[in-house]
Coordinates of C-alpha atoms in Angstrom, one line a residue:
Chain F
M1 CA 116.1 170.5 41.4
A2 CA 116.5 168.3 44.4
P3 CA 117.9 164.8 43.1
E4 CA 115.2 161.8 43.3
A5 CA 116.0 158.5 45.3
I6 CA 114.0 155.2 45.1
L7 CA 115.5 152.9 47.7
S8 CA 115.2 149.1 48.1
H9 CA 113.4 148.3 44.9
L10 CA 115.8 145.0 43.7
H11 CA 114.6 141.6 45.1
R12 CA 117.7 140.1 44.6
A13 CA 120.8 142.6 46.0
D14 CA 120.7 143.3 49.7
G15 CA 120.3 147.0 48.8
S16 CA 119.7 149.0 45.6
A17 CA 118.8 152.5 45.3
T18 CA 117.9 154.5 41.7
Y19 CA 119.3 158.0 41.8
T20 CA 117.8 160.6 39.1
H21 CA 119.6 164.0 38.8
N22 CA 119.7 166.7 36.1
G23 CA 119.0 163.8 33.3
Y24 CA 121.8 161.6 35.0
C25 CA 120.1 158.2 35.8
V26 CA 122.4 155.5 38.1
I27 CA 121.0 152.0 39.7
G28 CA 123.1 150.7 42.5
A29 CA 122.9 147.3 44.4
V30 CA 125.2 146.5 47.2
N31 CA 125.6 142.6 48.1
G32 CA 127.0 142.5 51.6
P33 CA 128.6 141.4 54.4
I34 CA 129.2 138.2 51.9
E35 CA 131.5 135.0 51.2
V36 CA 135.0 137.1 50.6
Q37 CA 137.2 135.1 47.3
R38 CA 140.0 133.5 49.6
R39 CA 142.7 135.5 47.2
D40 CA 140.8 138.9 48.5
E41 CA 140.1 138.4 52.2
M42 CA 141.8 140.6 54.3
P43 CA 142.1 139.2 58.3
E44 CA 141.2 142.4 60.2
E45 CA 138.8 144.1 57.3
A46 CA 136.3 143.8 55.1
T47 CA 137.1 144.1 51.6
V48 CA 135.3 146.4 49.2
E49 CA 134.5 145.7 45.9
V50 CA 133.4 148.6 43.3
N51 CA 131.5 148.0 39.5
V52 CA 130.8 150.5 37.5
R53 CA 129.2 149.7 34.0
P54 CA 128.8 152.2 32.1
A55 CA 125.5 153.0 29.9
V56 CA 127.0 152.0 26.7
G57 CA 129.2 149.4 26.1
V58 CA 131.6 147.8 28.2
G59 CA 134.2 149.0 30.5
S60 CA 136.6 151.2 29.8
P61 CA 139.9 152.8 31.7
K62 CA 137.1 155.9 32.9
E63 CA 135.2 153.5 34.4
R64 CA 138.0 152.0 36.0
H65 CA 139.2 155.2 37.1
L66 CA 135.6 156.4 38.7
E67 CA 135.8 152.7 40.2
T68 CA 139.1 153.5 42.0
L69 CA 138.1 156.9 43.4
L70 CA 134.6 155.1 44.8
H71 CA 136.7 152.3 45.8
N72 CA 139.1 154.7 48.3
T73 CA 136.2 156.8 49.3
L74 CA 133.6 154.3 50.3
R75 CA 136.4 152.4 52.1
S76 CA 137.0 155.3 54.3
I77 CA 133.2 155.6 55.5
I78 CA 132.0 151.9 55.7
L79 CA 133.2 150.5 59.0
T80 CA 135.2 147.6 57.7
R81 CA 136.8 146.7 60.9
S82 CA 133.8 145.9 62.2
I83 CA 132.6 143.2 59.4
P84 CA 136.3 141.4 59.1
R85 CA 136.4 138.8 56.4
T86 CA 133.5 139.9 54.3
L87 CA 132.7 141.3 50.8
V88 CA 130.8 144.9 50.5
Q89 CA 130.1 144.1 46.9
I90 CA 128.8 147.6 45.3
T91 CA 127.5 147.6 41.4
L92 CA 126.7 151.0 39.9
Q93 CA 125.0 150.8 36.3
V94 CA 124.9 154.2 34.1
R95 CA 121.0 153.9 33.0
S96 CA 121.2 157.3 30.9
L97 CA 123.2 160.2 31.1
P98 CA 121.7 163.8 29.4
E99 CA 121.9 164.0 25.8
E100 CA 124.3 167.3 26.0
E101 CA 126.6 165.3 28.0
I102 CA 129.1 164.6 25.1
S103 CA 129.6 168.2 23.9
T104 CA 130.1 170.2 27.1
G105 CA 133.7 169.7 26.4
V106 CA 134.1 168.8 30.2
N107 CA 136.0 165.8 31.6
T108 CA 132.6 163.1 31.6
T109 CA 134.5 161.2 34.7
L110 CA 133.7 164.6 36.7
T111 CA 130.6 165.4 35.6
L112 CA 129.4 161.7 36.7
L113 CA 131.0 161.2 39.7
P114 CA 128.8 163.3 42.5
H115 CA 126.1 161.0 41.0
I116 CA 127.7 157.7 41.4
L117 CA 129.0 158.7 44.9
H118 CA 125.4 159.5 46.0
T119 CA 123.9 156.4 44.3
A120 CA 126.4 154.2 45.9
L121 CA 126.2 155.9 49.3
L122 CA 122.2 155.5 49.4
A123 CA 122.4 151.6 48.1
L124 CA 124.9 151.2 50.8
L125 CA 122.5 152.7 53.1
S126 CA 119.7 150.3 52.0
A127 CA 121.5 147.5 52.4
S128 CA 122.2 148.6 55.8
I129 CA 125.8 148.3 55.9
P130 CA 127.8 149.6 59.0
L131 CA 129.1 153.1 58.2
S132 CA 130.9 155.9 60.3
T133 CA 129.4 159.0 58.5
V134 CA 127.2 159.6 55.3
L135 CA 129.1 161.5 52.2
T136 CA 127.4 164.7 50.2
S137 CA 128.6 165.6 47.1
T138 CA 128.9 168.3 44.4
L139 CA 130.2 169.6 40.8
I140 CA 131.7 172.9 40.3
A141 CA 132.1 174.5 37.1
I142 CA 134.4 177.6 36.4
P143 CA 133.8 179.0 33.5
S144 CA 136.4 181.4 32.0
A145 CA 135.7 185.1 31.8
P146 CA 135.9 187.3 29.2
N147 CA 137.1 190.1 30.8
A148 CA 139.4 190.6 33.4
R149 CA 136.6 190.4 36.5
P150 CA 136.6 186.6 37.9
A151 CA 133.7 184.3 36.4
T152 CA 131.3 183.1 39.0
P153 CA 131.2 179.2 39.8
L154 CA 128.6 177.1 38.6
V155 CA 127.2 175.2 41.4
S156 CA 126.0 171.6 40.4
P157 CA 125.2 173.0 36.9
T158 CA 123.0 170.4 34.3
A159 CA 124.6 169.5 31.0
P160 CA 122.7 172.7 29.3
E161 CA 123.8 174.9 31.6
L162 CA 127.4 173.7 31.2
L163 CA 126.9 173.4 27.2
R164 CA 125.7 177.5 27.6
A165 CA 128.6 178.3 29.8
K166 CA 131.3 176.8 27.4
P167 CA 134.3 177.0 27.3
I168 CA 134.4 175.9 30.9
R169 CA 138.0 176.5 32.7
S170 CA 138.3 173.9 35.3
V171 CA 136.0 171.5 36.9
H172 CA 135.7 170.7 40.6
V173 CA 134.4 167.8 42.4
F174 CA 134.0 167.8 45.9
A175 CA 132.9 165.4 48.3
F176 CA 132.0 166.2 52.2
A177 CA 131.1 163.9 55.1
G178 CA 128.5 164.4 57.5
D179 CA 130.6 166.6 60.2
G180 CA 131.6 168.8 57.4
R181 CA 134.9 167.7 56.7
M182 CA 136.3 166.8 53.0
L183 CA 136.5 163.2 51.7
L184 CA 137.5 163.6 48.4
N185 CA 138.5 166.5 45.8
E186 CA 138.8 165.7 41.9
S187 CA 140.1 168.9 39.3
D188 CA 140.2 169.1 36.5
G189 CA 141.5 171.9 33.9
V190 CA 143.4 175.5 34.8
F191 CA 143.0 177.4 38.3
S192 CA 144.3 179.4 40.6
F193 CA 144.3 178.4 44.5
E194 CA 142.4 181.5 45.4
E195 CA 139.7 180.0 42.3
W196 CA 139.7 176.3 44.1
D197 CA 139.4 177.8 47.6
E198 CA 136.3 179.7 46.2
A199 CA 134.8 176.7 44.3
A200 CA 135.3 174.8 47.8
E201 CA 133.3 177.2 49.9
A202 CA 130.4 176.9 47.2
A203 CA 130.5 173.0 47.6
E204 CA 130.5 173.0 51.4
E205 CA 127.8 175.6 51.1
V206 CA 125.6 173.3 49.1
C207 CA 126.4 170.2 50.4
C208 CA 126.8 170.7 54.5
K209 CA 125.9 174.5 55.7
E210 CA 124.0 174.1 58.3
E211 CA 121.6 177.7 57.7
G212 CA 121.8 180.5 55.5
G213 CA 122.8 178.2 52.8
V214 CA 122.3 178.7 49.0
G215 CA 121.4 175.7 48.1
L216 CA 120.8 174.1 44.7
G217 CA 117.8 175.7 44.1
E218 CA 119.9 179.5 44.1
G219 CA 117.0 180.9 45.8
V220 CA 114.3 179.6 43.7
D221 CA 111.3 178.3 45.4
V222 CA 110.9 174.8 44.3
D223 CA 107.4 173.8 44.9
G224 CA 107.1 176.6 47.3
K225 CA 109.9 175.2 49.3
E226 CA 112.9 176.9 50.2
G227 CA 116.1 175.4 47.6
T228 CA 117.7 173.0 50.7
N229 CA 121.2 171.5 50.5
L230 CA 122.0 168.5 50.2
E231 CA 122.9 166.9 53.7
I232 CA 118.8 168.3 54.4
W233 CA 117.9 166.4 51.4
L234 CA 119.9 163.1 52.9
R235 CA 118.1 163.2 55.9
E236 CA 115.0 163.3 54.0
V237 CA 115.7 160.2 52.1
V238 CA 117.1 158.4 54.9
K239 CA 114.0 159.6 57.1
R240 CA 111.7 158.4 54.6
K241 CA 113.5 154.6 54.8
V242 CA 113.6 154.4 58.5
E243 CA 109.3 155.4 58.5
L244 CA 109.0 152.4 56.2
E245 CA 111.1 150.1 57.8
Q246 CA 109.6 150.9 61.2
R247 CA 106.0 150.8 60.2
W248 CA 104.7 147.9 61.8
K249 CA 105.8 149.9 65.3
S250 CA 104.1 152.5 64.4
A251 CA 100.7 150.9 63.2
R252 CA 97.8 150.5 65.8
Chain W
M1 CA 132.6 134.8 44.9
P2 CA 129.7 133.2 46.5
R3 CA 127.8 130.6 44.5
E4 CA 124.6 130.6 43.9
A5 CA 122.3 129.7 46.6
E6 CA 121.1 126.2 46.2
I7 CA 117.5 125.3 46.2
S8 CA 117.1 122.9 49.3
V9 CA 116.2 119.5 49.3
N10 CA 112.8 120.1 50.8
E11 CA 111.7 122.7 48.3
R12 CA 112.6 121.3 45.6
A13 CA 110.4 118.0 46.6
F14 CA 107.6 120.7 47.4
I15 CA 107.5 122.3 44.0
Q16 CA 107.9 118.9 42.5
E17 CA 105.1 117.5 44.2
A18 CA 103.1 120.4 43.6
L19 CA 103.5 120.4 40.2
K20 CA 102.3 116.5 40.0
E21 CA 99.4 118.0 41.4
Q22 CA 99.4 120.3 38.8
I23 CA 99.5 123.4 40.7
R24 CA 102.5 126.1 40.7
L25 CA 103.6 128.1 43.6
D26 CA 102.4 131.2 42.5
G27 CA 99.2 129.8 41.3
R28 CA 100.0 130.3 37.2
A29 CA 98.4 127.8 34.7
F30 CA 101.2 125.8 33.3
D31 CA 101.3 127.7 30.2
A32 CA 100.8 131.3 31.8
F33 CA 103.8 133.7 31.5
R34 CA 104.3 136.6 34.5
V35 CA 102.5 139.7 34.5
L36 CA 104.4 141.9 31.7
E37 CA 105.1 145.4 32.5
L38 CA 107.4 147.6 29.5
T39 CA 108.3 151.0 30.0
F40 CA 110.3 153.5 27.9
G41 CA 112.8 155.9 28.3
D42 CA 113.1 159.7 27.6
E43 CA 115.9 158.7 24.7
Y44 CA 115.2 156.4 21.9
G45 CA 115.9 152.7 22.0
V46 CA 116.0 151.9 26.0
A47 CA 113.4 149.2 26.6
D48 CA 112.8 148.6 30.4
V49 CA 110.9 145.2 30.8
Q50 CA 109.7 143.9 34.0
L51 CA 108.4 140.1 34.1
G52 CA 107.6 139.0 37.2
K53 CA 110.5 140.0 39.4
T54 CA 113.3 139.7 36.8
R55 CA 113.9 143.1 35.1
V56 CA 116.4 143.4 31.9
I57 CA 117.2 147.0 30.4
A58 CA 118.2 147.1 26.7
R59 CA 119.6 150.0 25.1
I60 CA 119.9 150.4 21.4
S61 CA 123.1 152.7 20.4
V62 CA 124.6 153.5 17.0
D63 CA 127.8 154.6 15.5
V64 CA 129.5 155.1 12.2
T65 CA 132.2 152.6 11.1
A66 CA 133.3 151.0 8.2
P67 CA 131.7 147.9 7.0
L68 CA 133.5 144.5 6.9
P69 CA 135.2 144.0 4.0
E70 CA 133.5 140.8 3.3
R71 CA 130.1 142.1 3.8
K72 CA 130.4 145.4 1.9
F73 CA 126.7 146.1 1.7
D74 CA 126.0 145.1 5.3
G75 CA 125.6 147.1 8.5
I76 CA 127.1 145.9 11.8
F77 CA 124.6 144.5 14.4
Q78 CA 125.8 143.5 18.0
I79 CA 124.3 142.5 21.0
V80 CA 126.3 142.4 23.9
T81 CA 125.3 140.8 27.3
E82 CA 127.2 141.1 30.0
F83 CA 125.7 140.2 33.8
S84 CA 126.6 141.9 36.7
P85 CA 126.5 141.3 40.8
M86 CA 123.5 143.0 40.7
A87 CA 121.7 140.6 39.1
S88 CA 122.8 137.7 41.5
P89 CA 126.2 138.1 43.5
A90 CA 127.5 134.6 42.1
F91 CA 127.8 136.7 38.6
E92 CA 131.1 137.7 38.3
V93 CA 132.6 140.8 36.1
G94 CA 134.5 139.2 33.6
R95 CA 133.5 135.7 34.0
P96 CA 130.9 134.5 31.8
T97 CA 128.5 131.8 33.8
D98 CA 127.0 129.2 31.5
A99 CA 123.6 130.9 31.9
E100 CA 125.4 134.1 30.6
V101 CA 126.9 132.2 27.4
I102 CA 123.3 130.0 26.3
L103 CA 121.6 133.9 26.7
S104 CA 123.8 135.3 24.1
R105 CA 124.3 132.5 21.8
I106 CA 120.1 132.4 22.0
L107 CA 119.9 136.0 21.3
E108 CA 122.4 136.1 18.4
K109 CA 120.4 133.1 17.0
A110 CA 116.8 134.4 17.6
I111 CA 117.4 138.1 16.8
R112 CA 120.6 138.5 14.4
R113 CA 120.4 134.9 12.2
S114 CA 117.0 135.3 11.8
N115 CA 117.7 137.9 10.1
A116 CA 115.0 140.4 12.5
L117 CA 116.8 143.7 11.6
D118 CA 117.7 144.4 8.0
T119 CA 121.0 145.1 8.4
E120 CA 121.4 146.5 4.5
S121 CA 119.6 149.6 5.8
L122 CA 122.5 150.2 8.0
C123 CA 124.6 150.5 5.1
I124 CA 125.4 154.2 4.4
I125 CA 128.2 153.9 1.4
A126 CA 129.0 150.4 0.4
G127 CA 132.4 149.3 1.4
L128 CA 132.9 152.7 3.0
K129 CA 131.1 153.6 5.4
C130 CA 127.7 151.7 7.9
F131 CA 126.3 151.8 11.0
A132 CA 127.1 150.1 13.7
L133 CA 124.1 149.1 15.6
R134 CA 124.8 147.9 19.5
A135 CA 122.3 146.4 21.7
D136 CA 123.6 146.5 25.4
V137 CA 121.3 144.1 27.6
H138 CA 121.7 144.9 31.1
I139 CA 120.2 142.3 33.5
I140 CA 118.9 144.4 36.8
D141 CA 117.1 142.2 38.7
H142 CA 117.0 138.2 38.4
D143 CA 114.2 136.0 39.0
G144 CA 114.6 133.5 36.2
G145 CA 113.4 133.8 32.2
L146 CA 116.6 136.0 31.4
I147 CA 116.3 134.8 27.9
D148 CA 112.9 135.6 27.1
A149 CA 112.8 139.0 29.1
S150 CA 116.1 139.7 27.1
C151 CA 114.4 139.1 23.8
I152 CA 111.2 140.9 24.5
A153 CA 113.3 144.0 26.0
V154 CA 115.8 143.5 22.6
M155 CA 112.8 143.7 20.5
A156 CA 110.9 146.3 21.8
A157 CA 114.2 148.8 22.4
L158 CA 114.8 148.0 18.3
Q159 CA 111.7 148.8 17.4
H160 CA 111.5 152.1 19.7
F161 CA 115.0 153.1 18.5
R162 CA 115.2 156.1 15.8
R163 CA 118.4 156.3 14.2
P164 CA 120.0 159.8 12.7
D165 CA 119.2 160.4 9.2
V166 CA 121.9 160.6 6.7
L167 CA 122.6 163.2 3.6
V168 CA 125.0 161.2 1.3
E169 CA 126.5 163.3 -1.6
G170 CA 129.3 161.7 -4.1
E171 CA 131.5 160.2 -1.6
K172 CA 130.8 162.4 1.4
A173 CA 128.2 161.3 3.9
T174 CA 126.6 164.1 6.9
V175 CA 125.0 162.4 9.7
L176 CA 122.1 164.5 10.7
G177 CA 121.5 165.6 14.0
L178 CA 118.0 165.1 16.3
R179 CA 117.7 168.6 15.7
E180 CA 118.1 168.7 11.9
R181 CA 116.2 166.1 10.9
E182 CA 114.0 164.0 12.4
P183 CA 115.4 160.6 13.4
I184 CA 114.0 157.4 11.2
P185 CA 112.7 153.9 12.7
L186 CA 114.8 150.9 11.8
S187 CA 113.6 148.6 9.4
I188 CA 112.7 145.6 10.9
L189 CA 111.5 142.4 9.3
H190 CA 109.8 140.4 11.8
Q191 CA 109.8 140.5 15.9
P192 CA 111.2 136.9 17.1
L193 CA 110.3 136.4 20.4
C194 CA 111.4 133.5 23.0
V195 CA 109.2 131.3 25.1
T196 CA 111.0 128.9 27.0
F197 CA 109.5 125.8 28.1
S198 CA 110.8 123.8 31.2
Y199 CA 111.0 120.2 31.5
F200 CA 110.1 118.4 34.8
E201 CA 109.8 114.5 35.4
E202 CA 111.7 113.4 32.5
G203 CA 109.7 115.6 30.3
E204 CA 106.0 114.6 31.1
I205 CA 105.4 118.3 32.8
F206 CA 106.5 121.3 30.9
L207 CA 106.3 125.1 32.2
V208 CA 106.2 128.6 30.6
D209 CA 108.0 130.9 32.1
A210 CA 109.7 129.1 35.1
N211 CA 111.1 131.6 37.6
L212 CA 114.2 130.9 39.6
A213 CA 113.0 128.6 41.9
E214 CA 111.5 126.4 39.2
E215 CA 114.3 126.9 37.3
Q216 CA 116.8 125.7 39.1
V217 CA 114.5 122.3 40.0
R218 CA 114.0 121.3 36.3
K219 CA 115.4 118.7 34.5
G220 CA 115.9 120.3 31.2
Q221 CA 114.8 123.3 29.0
V222 CA 113.6 124.1 25.6
I223 CA 113.3 127.6 23.6
V224 CA 111.6 128.3 20.9
T225 CA 111.7 131.4 19.0
L226 CA 108.6 132.2 16.9
N227 CA 107.0 135.5 15.3
R228 CA 103.7 136.1 15.6
H229 CA 103.5 134.7 12.0
G230 CA 104.3 131.2 13.3
E231 CA 107.4 131.4 11.6
V232 CA 109.5 129.2 13.9
C233 CA 113.4 131.0 13.8
Q234 CA 114.8 128.6 16.4
I235 CA 114.5 125.6 18.6
A236 CA 117.3 124.9 21.2
K237 CA 116.9 122.3 23.8
Y238 CA 119.6 122.1 26.7
G239 CA 119.4 119.8 30.3
G240 CA 119.5 116.4 29.9
A241 CA 115.3 115.5 30.3
T242 CA 114.3 113.7 27.2
V243 CA 111.8 115.5 25.3
D244 CA 109.0 113.8 23.2
P245 CA 109.4 115.3 19.5
L246 CA 105.5 115.4 19.3
A247 CA 105.7 117.7 22.4
L248 CA 107.8 120.1 20.8
L249 CA 104.9 120.4 18.0
N250 CA 102.6 121.2 21.0
C251 CA 105.1 123.6 22.4
T252 CA 105.5 125.6 19.5
N253 CA 101.6 125.8 19.6
I254 CA 101.5 127.2 22.8
A255 CA 104.6 129.4 22.5
L256 CA 102.9 131.2 19.6
Q257 CA 100.0 131.8 21.8
N258 CA 102.3 133.8 23.9
V259 CA 104.4 135.3 21.2
K260 CA 100.8 136.6 19.4
T261 CA 99.8 138.4 23.5
I262 CA 103.0 139.5 23.8
S263 CA 103.4 141.3 20.2
S264 CA 100.4 142.8 20.7
Y265 CA 101.7 144.3 24.1
I266 CA 104.5 145.9 23.2
Q267 CA 102.8 146.7 19.7
S268 CA 100.1 149.0 22.1
R269 CA 103.4 150.5 24.5
L270 CA 105.0 152.2 21.3
E271 CA 101.7 153.0 20.1
E272 CA 101.1 154.4 23.8
D273 CA 104.9 156.2 23.9
A274 CA 104.5 157.4 20.4
K275 CA 100.9 159.2 20.9
R276 CA 103.0 160.7 24.4
R277 CA 105.9 162.3 22.6
D278 CA 104.1 163.4 19.6
A279 CA 102.7 166.4 21.4
G280 CA 100.1 168.4 18.8
G281 CA 100.7 166.3 16.4
L282 CA 103.7 167.6 15.0
M283 CA 105.3 163.8 14.0
A284 CA 103.0 164.0 10.8
E285 CA 104.6 167.0 9.3
L286 CA 107.8 166.6 10.3
S287 CA 108.1 163.1 9.2
A288 CA 109.6 162.5 5.6
E289 CA 107.9 159.5 4.8
N290 CA 105.8 159.2 1.6
P291 CA 102.5 157.8 1.6
R292 CA 102.3 154.7 -0.2

């Protein structure tokens, strides 16, 4: 299933997006470029502030960790030097998580990370913040194989799939830029270099392989369409956004 | 952090002059609420309230803890409101604004202290184990009327929520999962709802459910909380405007009308949601409730 995205649906924020995929639902809002506080002001680039808010309770070290990862990744794709001495404020509110999330036994930071990255990117696009590139991200899980043969990695698994494939030996999150370069890698668990290599290849296939990619649908036709990869999905979302914004021009 | 953009002098004068001519900017009557929309998620206890452009999500979660030593027979109920920059860039994380403090105080008084939720029913084993209920209020979009919207959201979420069943054998309690036993609704004693009145022109004009622009112009506010039976739970007044005590009586009457319509709307939405979940009429068979 391809993710669902709704753009620019909040009234107060400069840009906003709601992203729903595999039972995860995240609302993102971006304010920017706005006035920055004196102590955070940087003379030659914009300050990026990321706030991740959990569905239940107040922020914990897990959210702070996610914020750090997001901050570093997003700062590398936002053209901070073209809007110096300003603030780009990104707020991400987790709305719902799949029921089975807690019982899957894998690091919940990593399972949430690709969804949060996508939401942040969509909100940035909606706010028209200058970006150098876009990003696509996915989760790869490698279950432990009972016998000697290597286990096939699960690509962008849902929470019930993870639960069924228990125990999971390692999980990896990869994010790729629009030109196919790797932007972010977070891995957790026990794995060999070969396994990592295989996971990275699988992730690249889902995120940004040009043609002949396996895609998210795993070859299964969804609504008669072929399974598309994430970059094509992202292009579709942006296309719809631009069409909506340019409708004054195309109307006759 | 940038401050909230203040309303300009012209806009302020415009709103005030219009109000003197009995006109609101959005064409509503003075005692009318904005369009209210309430949706429930797939999970139990998530209410998404949209009041005009204001949007609030309330989420109820439950945990098992030890009760407070001075209240051995009561469960714990907590309402958490934290503003995020999503609603307005003027809200800073970790530094509560006045509006946030007032909101959490009013919700505390209106819902918790008016005993809307029977906390004794959350007790599992006296003095040892109890349910700790937690209501998280997320402000997604801010266009005034946060108190009214949050109160509606929390009450709707509480009525929608189902807590897991427990099996108590002596000192041992087993919490049964959603799949093992049909979860049970909370025992709600009454449904208080807040109605905010904004005062203009030294108490001569008052509006129900002001939007953000009107909130910035107002002289004072009176928040009346009552349930649909007309029992007043609390009245709070903020701001400097003087308010005629007799006008307050009038306020409660207007509030009652509004609370009745909102209450019945919440009820109808809850019934619709129950019907949606009750596919094939399984609920009647699964329910452990005895016919009274």
